[in-house]
Coordinates of C-alpha atoms and ligand atoms in Angstrom, one line a residue:
X1 CA 50.7 -27.6 -47.0
X2 CA 50.9 -29.8 -44.0
X3 CA 52.8 -26.7 -42.5
X4 CA 50.2 -24.6 -42.9
X5 CA 47.7 -26.9 -41.7
X6 CA 49.5 -27.1 -38.6
X7 CA 49.8 -23.2 -38.2
X8 CA 46.1 -22.8 -38.7
X9 CA 45.3 -25.2 -36.0
X10 CA 47.8 -23.6 -33.6
X11 CA 46.3 -20.0 -34.3
X12 CA 42.8 -21.8 -33.8
X13 CA 44.0 -23.3 -30.4
X14 CA 45.7 -19.8 -29.5
X15 CA 42.5 -18.0 -30.2
X16 CA 40.6 -20.6 -28.1
X17 CA 42.8 -20.3 -25.0
X18 CA 42.4 -16.6 -25.6
X19 CA 38.8 -17.0 -25.2
X20 CA 38.9 -19.2 -22.4
X21 CA 41.3 -17.0 -20.2
X22 CA 39.2 -13.6 -21.1
X23 CA 35.6 -14.1 -20.7
X24 CA 34.1 -11.0 -22.1
X25 CA 32.4 -8.9 -19.3
X26 CA 28.7 -9.1 -18.7
X27 CA 26.1 -7.7 -16.0
X28 CA 22.8 -7.7 -15.6
X29 CA 22.3 -4.9 -12.9
X30 CA 19.2 -3.8 -11.4
X31 CA 18.4 -0.5 -10.2
X32 CA 15.7 2.4 -9.7
X33 CA 17.6 4.9 -11.1
X34 CA 14.7 6.1 -13.9
X35 CA 14.0 9.9 -13.1
X36 CA 15.5 12.3 -15.6
X37 CA 18.5 13.2 -13.2
X38 CA 18.9 9.4 -12.0
X39 CA 18.7 8.2 -15.6
X40 CA 21.5 10.7 -17.2
X41 CA 23.8 9.4 -14.2
X42 CA 23.2 5.9 -14.7
X43 CA 23.9 6.3 -18.5
X44 CA 27.7 7.5 -17.2
X45 CA 27.9 3.6 -15.7
X46 CA 26.3 2.0 -18.8
X47 CA 28.5 3.7 -21.2
X48 CA 31.9 3.4 -19.5
X49 CA 31.0 -0.3 -19.0
X50 CA 30.3 -0.5 -22.7
X51 CA 33.4 1.7 -23.7
X52 CA 35.6 -1.1 -21.6
X53 CA 34.4 -4.0 -23.5
X54 CA 31.4 -5.1 -21.1
X55 CA 27.6 -6.0 -22.1
X56 CA 25.3 -4.6 -19.9
X57 CA 21.9 -5.3 -19.6
X58 CA 19.8 -3.1 -17.8
X59 CA 17.1 -4.2 -15.3
X60 CA 15.5 -0.4 -14.1
X61 CA 12.8 -0.9 -11.9
X62 CA 10.7 2.2 -11.6
X63 CA 9.9 3.4 -8.2
X64 CA 11.8 6.1 -6.0
X65 CA 13.1 5.0 -3.0
X66 CA 13.3 1.4 -4.8
X67 CA 10.6 -0.4 -2.7
X68 CA 9.4 -2.2 -6.0
X69 CA 13.1 -2.9 -6.9
X70 CA 14.1 -4.5 -3.8
X71 CA 10.3 -6.7 -4.2
X72 CA 11.8 -7.4 -7.4
X73 CA 15.1 -8.6 -6.3
X74 CA 13.7 -10.7 -3.7
X75 CA 11.5 -12.5 -5.9
X76 CA 14.8 -13.2 -8.3
X77 CA 16.8 -14.4 -5.5
X78 CA 13.9 -16.6 -4.5
X79 CA 13.6 -18.3 -7.9
X80 CA 17.5 -18.9 -8.0
X81 CA 18.6 -16.3 -10.4
X82 CA 19.8 -13.0 -8.8
X83 CA 20.9 -10.2 -10.9
X84 CA 24.6 -9.7 -11.3
X85 CA 24.5 -6.7 -9.4
X86 CA 21.8 -4.5 -7.0
X87 CA 21.7 -1.2 -5.8
X88 CA 21.8 -2.2 -2.6
X89 CA 22.8 0.0 0.4
X90 CA 23.6 0.2 4.1
X91 CA 22.6 -2.6 6.7
X92 CA 20.8 -4.6 4.0
X93 CA 23.8 -5.2 2.5
X94 CA 25.1 -7.4 5.6
X95 CA 21.6 -8.7 5.6
X96 CA 21.8 -10.0 2.0
X97 CA 25.5 -11.6 2.8
X98 CA 24.3 -13.1 5.8
X99 CA 21.5 -15.2 3.3
X100 CA 24.9 -16.2 1.6
X101 CA 24.3 -15.2 -1.8
X102 CA 26.4 -12.2 -2.1
X103 CA 30.2 -12.6 -3.8
X104 CA 33.2 -10.8 -2.4
X105 CA 34.8 -8.1 -4.6
X106 CA 38.2 -7.8 -1.8
X107 CA 40.7 -8.5 -4.7
X108 CA 39.2 -5.5 -6.9
X109 CA 39.1 -3.4 -3.7
X110 CA 42.5 -4.4 -2.6
X111 CA 44.0 -4.1 -6.2
X112 CA 42.8 -0.6 -6.2
X113 CA 43.3 0.7 -2.6
X114 CA 39.8 1.5 -1.9
X115 CA 40.9 1.3 1.9
X116 CA 43.0 4.2 1.4
X117 CA 40.6 6.5 -0.7
X118 CA 37.2 6.0 1.3
X119 CA 36.2 7.4 4.7
X120 CA 36.4 4.3 7.4
X121 CA 32.5 4.6 8.2
X122 CA 32.0 4.2 4.4
X123 CA 34.3 1.5 3.8
X124 CA 32.6 -0.2 6.9
X125 CA 29.5 -0.3 5.4
X126 CA 30.7 -1.9 2.4
X127 CA 32.1 -5.0 3.8
X128 CA 30.6 -8.1 5.1
X129 CA 32.7 -10.5 7.5
X130 CA 36.0 -7.9 6.5
X131 CA 35.9 -8.3 3.2
X132 CA 34.4 -5.8 0.4
X133 CA 31.2 -7.1 -1.2
X134 CA 29.6 -4.0 -2.6
X135 CA 31.1 -0.8 -4.0
X136 CA 30.1 2.7 -3.5
X137 CA 28.8 5.3 -5.8
X138 CA 28.4 8.5 -3.9
X139 CA 27.4 10.6 -0.9
X140 CA 23.9 11.7 -0.8
X141 CA 22.9 14.3 1.7
X142 CA 19.0 14.0 2.5
X143 CA 18.0 16.9 4.9
X144 CA 17.7 19.6 2.1
X145 CA 15.3 21.9 1.4
X146 CA 14.7 22.8 -2.1
X147 CA 13.1 26.4 -3.1
X148 CA 11.8 28.5 -5.8
X149 CA 13.3 32.1 -4.9
X150 CA 10.5 33.8 -7.4
X151 CA 7.7 31.8 -5.6
X152 CA 9.2 33.1 -2.4
X153 CA 9.5 36.7 -3.3
X154 CA 5.8 36.8 -3.9
X155 CA 5.2 36.6 -0.1
X156 CA 8.1 39.0 0.7
X157 CA 10.9 36.2 1.8
X158 CA 14.2 36.1 0.1
X159 CA 16.1 33.1 2.2
X160 CA 15.0 29.4 3.3
X161 CA 13.6 28.8 6.8
X162 CA 16.1 27.7 9.3
X163 CA 13.9 26.7 12.3
X164 CA 10.7 25.0 12.0
X165 CA 8.9 27.8 13.6
X166 CA 10.1 30.1 10.8
X167 CA 9.3 27.6 8.3
X168 CA 5.9 27.2 9.2
X169 CA 5.4 31.0 9.5
X170 CA 6.3 31.3 5.8
X171 CA 4.2 28.3 4.8
X172 CA 1.3 30.0 6.4
X173 CA 2.1 33.4 4.1
X174 CA 2.0 31.1 1.2
X175 CA -0.9 29.6 2.0
X176 CA -2.7 32.4 2.7
X177 CA -1.4 34.2 -1.2
X178 CA -2.9 31.0 -2.7
X179 CA 0.6 29.2 -3.2
X180 CA 1.2 25.4 -2.4
X181 CA 4.0 25.8 0.2
X182 CA 5.2 22.2 0.0
X183 CA 5.4 20.1 -2.9
X184 CA 5.5 16.1 -1.7
X185 CA 4.6 13.1 -2.9
X186 CA 2.3 10.7 -0.8
X187 CA 4.3 7.6 -0.7
X188 CA 5.6 6.2 2.6
X189 CA 9.2 6.4 1.8
X190 CA 8.7 10.4 1.2
X191 CA 6.8 10.7 4.1
X192 CA 9.5 9.0 6.0
X193 CA 12.1 11.7 4.3
X194 CA 10.4 14.3 5.8
X195 CA 9.9 12.8 9.2
X196 CA 13.5 12.0 9.5
X197 CA 14.4 15.7 8.7
X198 CA 11.9 16.9 11.2
X199 CA 13.5 14.5 13.8
X200 CA 17.1 16.0 13.1
X201 CA 15.8 19.5 13.4
X202 CA 15.2 18.6 17.0
X203 CA 18.9 18.0 17.7
X204 CA 21.2 15.4 16.3
X205 CA 21.7 13.8 19.8
X206 CA 17.7 13.4 19.8
X207 CA 18.0 12.0 16.0
X208 CA 20.7 9.5 16.8
X209 CA 18.8 7.9 20.3
X210 CA 15.9 7.7 18.4
X211 CA 16.4 6.7 14.8
X212 CA 19.8 5.1 15.1
X213 CA 20.0 3.3 18.6
X214 CA 16.1 3.1 19.1
X215 CA 16.1 4.3 22.4
X216 CA 12.3 3.7 23.6
X217 CA 12.7 6.8 26.1
X218 CA 13.4 8.7 23.0
X219 CA 11.1 7.2 20.5
X220 CA 8.3 7.5 23.2
X221 CA 9.4 11.0 24.4
X222 CA 7.7 14.4 24.4
X223 CA 10.4 15.6 21.7
X224 CA 8.8 12.9 19.5
X225 CA 5.3 14.0 20.1
X226 CA 6.7 17.1 18.7
X227 CA 8.1 16.1 15.8
X228 CA 4.2 14.5 15.0
X229 CA 3.0 17.8 15.8
X230 CA 5.3 19.4 13.0
X231 CA 4.3 16.4 10.7
X232 CA 0.1 17.2 11.1
X233 CA 1.7 21.0 10.4
X234 CA 3.2 19.7 6.8
X235 CA 0.1 17.7 6.3
X236 CA -1.4 21.2 5.9
X237 CA 0.9 22.5 3.6
X238 CA 0.6 19.8 0.6
X239 CA -1.7 20.6 -2.0
X240 CA -4.7 18.0 -2.7
X241 CA -3.1 15.9 -5.2
X242 CA -0.2 14.9 -3.2
X243 CA -1.2 11.2 -3.0
X244 CA 1.1 8.7 -4.6
X245 CA 3.0 11.2 -6.8
X246 CA 6.4 10.6 -7.8
X247 CA 9.1 12.6 -6.2
X248 CA 10.5 14.0 -9.3
X249 CA 7.0 15.1 -10.6
X250 CA 7.3 17.0 -6.6
X251 CA 10.4 18.7 -7.8
X252 CA 8.8 19.6 -10.9
X253 CA 6.2 21.5 -9.2
X254 CA 9.2 23.6 -7.3
X255 CA 10.7 24.3 -10.6
X256 CA 8.1 25.4 -12.2
X257 CA 6.7 27.5 -9.6
X258 CA 3.5 25.7 -8.4
X259 CA 4.9 25.0 -4.9
X260 CA 7.6 27.3 -2.7
X261 CA 9.7 23.8 -0.8
X262 CA 10.8 20.5 -1.5
X263 CA 12.4 18.5 1.3
X264 CA 14.3 15.7 -0.3
X265 CA 17.6 14.4 -0.8
X266 CA 20.2 15.7 -3.3
X267 CA 18.7 13.6 -6.0
X268 CA 16.3 16.4 -6.7
X269 CA 19.9 18.5 -7.4
X270 CA 19.9 15.9 -10.5
X271 CA 16.9 16.9 -11.8
X272 CA 17.3 20.6 -11.7
X273 CA 20.6 20.1 -13.3
X274 CA 18.7 17.7 -16.2
X275 CA 16.6 20.5 -16.7
X276 CA 19.5 22.9 -17.2
X277 CA 18.5 25.0 -13.8
X278 CA 21.5 26.7 -11.6
X279 CA 21.4 27.2 -8.2
X280 CA 21.2 30.2 -6.6
X281 CA 19.5 31.6 -9.5
X282 CA 16.7 29.2 -10.2
X283 CA 16.5 27.5 -7.2
X284 CA 17.8 27.3 -3.4
X285 CA 19.4 25.0 -1.7
X286 CA 20.0 24.8 2.2
X287 CA 20.3 22.1 4.8
X288 CA 16.6 21.5 6.7
X289 CA 16.2 23.4 10.2
X290 CA 18.9 21.8 12.5
X291 CA 22.4 21.0 12.5
X292 CA 23.9 17.6 11.3
X293 CA 24.0 15.8 7.9
X294 CA 22.1 12.3 7.2
X295 CA 24.2 10.7 4.9
X296 CA 22.7 8.3 2.2
X297 CA 25.4 6.3 0.2
X298 CA 24.5 4.4 -2.8
X299 CA 26.2 1.2 -3.6
X300 CA 26.2 -2.1 -5.7
X301 CA 26.8 -5.4 -4.0
X302 CA 27.5 -8.3 -6.4
X303 CA 25.4 -11.6 -6.0
X304 CA 26.8 -15.1 -6.2
X305 CA 26.7 -16.1 -9.8
X306 CA 28.0 -18.7 -12.0
X307 CA 29.8 -17.9 -15.5
X308 CA 33.4 -16.6 -15.7
X309 CA 31.4 -13.6 -18.1
X310 CA 29.6 -12.4 -15.2
X311 CA 32.4 -13.2 -12.6
X312 CA 34.4 -10.5 -15.0
X313 CA 31.7 -8.5 -15.3
X314 CA 31.1 -8.0 -11.5
X315 CA 34.9 -7.4 -11.0
X316 CA 34.9 -4.8 -14.0
X317 CA 31.7 -3.1 -12.6
X318 CA 33.4 -2.8 -9.3
X319 CA 36.6 -1.1 -10.6
X320 CA 34.7 1.7 -12.7
X321 CA 32.3 2.2 -10.0
X322 CA 35.0 3.2 -7.9
X323 CA 37.3 4.9 -10.5
X324 CA 38.0 8.7 -9.9
X325 CA 36.8 10.4 -13.5
X326 CA 33.7 8.3 -12.9
X327 CA 33.0 9.4 -9.5
X328 CA 33.3 12.9 -11.0
X329 CA 31.2 12.8 -14.1
X330 CA 28.2 10.5 -12.6
X331 CA 28.1 12.3 -9.3
X332 CA 27.5 15.7 -11.3
X333 CA 24.7 14.4 -13.0
X334 CA 23.3 12.6 -9.8
X335 CA 23.3 15.3 -7.7
X336 CA 25.5 13.9 -5.1
X337 CA 29.2 14.2 -4.2
X338 CA 32.3 11.7 -4.9
X339 CA 32.7 9.2 -2.1
X340 CA 36.4 9.1 -3.0
X341 CA 37.9 11.8 -0.8
X342 CA 40.5 11.9 -3.7
X343 CA 38.3 13.7 -6.2
X344 CA 38.8 17.4 -7.2
X345 CA 35.5 18.8 -6.8
X346 CA 36.6 22.1 -9.1
X347 CA 33.3 21.1 -11.5
X348 CA 31.1 20.6 -8.6
X349 CA 28.1 23.6 -7.8
X350 CA 27.6 25.8 -4.6
X351 CA 25.1 23.0 -3.2
X352 CA 27.6 20.1 -3.8
X353 CA 30.2 22.6 -2.1
X354 CA 28.0 23.5 0.7
X355 CA 27.5 19.3 1.0
X356 CA 31.2 18.7 1.1
X357 CA 31.7 21.1 3.7
X358 CA 28.7 20.3 5.9
X359 CA 30.0 16.8 5.9
X360 CA 33.3 17.4 6.8
X361 CA 32.0 20.0 10.2
X362 CA 29.6 16.9 11.1
X363 CA 32.0 14.2 10.9
X364 CA 34.2 16.2 13.3
X365 CA 31.5 17.2 15.6
X366 CA 29.6 14.0 15.9
X367 CA 26.4 15.1 13.8
X368 CA 27.0 12.8 10.7
X369 CA 24.3 10.4 10.6
X370 CA 22.6 7.9 8.7
X371 CA 19.5 8.5 6.8
X372 CA 16.7 5.9 8.4
X373 CA 14.8 6.5 5.7
X374 CA 17.1 5.6 2.8
X375 CA 18.2 2.4 4.6
X376 CA 21.7 3.3 6.3
X377 CA 20.4 3.2 9.6
X378 CA 18.6 -0.1 10.8
X379 CA 17.6 -3.4 9.4
X380 CA 14.6 -3.6 7.3
X381 CA 11.8 -5.1 9.5
X382 CA 12.8 -1.9 11.8
X383 CA 12.8 0.9 9.4
X384 CA 9.6 -0.7 7.5
X385 CA 7.6 -0.8 11.2
X386 CA 8.8 2.9 11.8
X387 CA 7.4 4.4 8.4
X388 CA 4.3 2.4 8.4
X389 CA 3.5 4.3 11.8
X390 CA 5.1 7.4 10.2
X391 CA 2.7 7.0 6.7
X392 CA -0.5 6.1 8.9
X393 CA -0.1 9.2 11.0
X394 CA 0.3 11.4 7.6
X395 CA -2.6 9.8 6.1
X396 CA -5.1 10.2 9.1
X397 CA -6.4 12.0 11.9
X398 CA -4.3 10.1 14.4
X399 CA -3.0 11.8 17.4
X400 CA 0.7 12.9 18.1
X401 CA 0.0 11.0 21.5
X402 CA -1.1 7.7 19.6
X403 CA 1.5 7.7 16.9
X404 CA 4.0 8.1 19.6
X405 CA 2.6 5.2 21.3
X406 CA 2.4 3.0 18.0
X407 CA 5.9 3.8 17.4
X408 CA 7.4 2.7 20.4
X409 CA 5.3 -0.7 20.0
X410 CA 6.1 -1.3 16.5
X411 CA 9.7 -1.0 16.9
X412 CA 9.4 -3.1 20.1
X413 CA 7.9 -5.8 17.9
X414 CA 10.4 -5.8 15.0
X415 CA 13.1 -6.6 17.7
Ligands
BGC501 C1 18.7 6.6 -3.4 C2 18.7 7.7 -4.9 C3 17.5 7.8 -5.4 C4 16.5 8.5 -4.6 C5 15.3 8.4 -5.5 C6 17.3 7.2 -2.6 O1 17.2 5.9 -1.7 O2 19.6 6.4 -2.7 O3 20.3 7.1 -5.2 O4 17.8 8.6 -6.6 O5 16.4 7.2 -3.5 O6 14.8 7.2 -6.1

């Protein structure tokens, strides 16, 4: 009896020790992936986390571009109750790190050779003070036009326009035929998305000066006036119900033949994919006019939280996000391409292959540029100041001259 009692005590002790050593990974993950394609992609991560013994608490905050999610995050951090992981991008990663609220995941990155499998420019976005503090998921290209070939055929057009003048000529034809040329959702981040592609259309150099270097000469230039002139044209190409429309509903308009074009990052392709649509058959993808590649990298930053289970959760999440199989399956659903350079693209479609090829060309010729509209190019206060002017212009009869003046002033005041 005595021996049996001793043995069971020992067994209980061992179980307890095992419990202390290996807490069950837990993660409360805050993100804004709620559209059809986005949710399908997010599910890949959730499922993989659960399959590896993790408990996932989903904190999806609806709202394209993440404005609502970012507001919710601020409130959580201020209340001293941050989520374990947040879908955070670009310079905002370093901004949050400067607040002293992020955790580092450098041990996971080192153990899995992230420095070797990530392009240096992307690795730099993920580091805080030289250590990894975020895990990258994908590379989205922003400067895309999505088109419905059947709608274009109605006005005798078979290709996506390659200059803004050509775009305007086709749009005028469509309008005359009673077809909405541009599916757009009047939300400030969508206005900013269209705006940055127009800026790129006036040259990658001009984009860099205006929206990366925030050079006042470029911001106040005649070229910038022309950008606003084109935005005014765009305003004439949207339907009367555009205000407040979600981006995925605009994608659906192109899909259903209610509009010809949408200018949107390739998360729009996630919507086409989720609906079973095929590129070059049901829809066309082509870069917006001009050369260059506006990149937008989704990533997850980890907050400094207490509890071994949560810390284990962060480690597991970081490891899974950078796993080669996950990178393939997730990005097939999301419309983006893997961020790892060693993932085969054999299962990816023509638009993804074009994205990958153009990315390499742009990297080689210096036209690979961060998207301002998606938080990759500058700090929040500055991008917010620019977007305010763009949206005000799009929703009023402000002149291009005034817009340019306001742009210079807004950027100056945000420094
Ligand atoms: C994100 C994408 C997302 C899109 C629309 C972008 O800022 O990077 O992942 O699909 O917003 O919500």
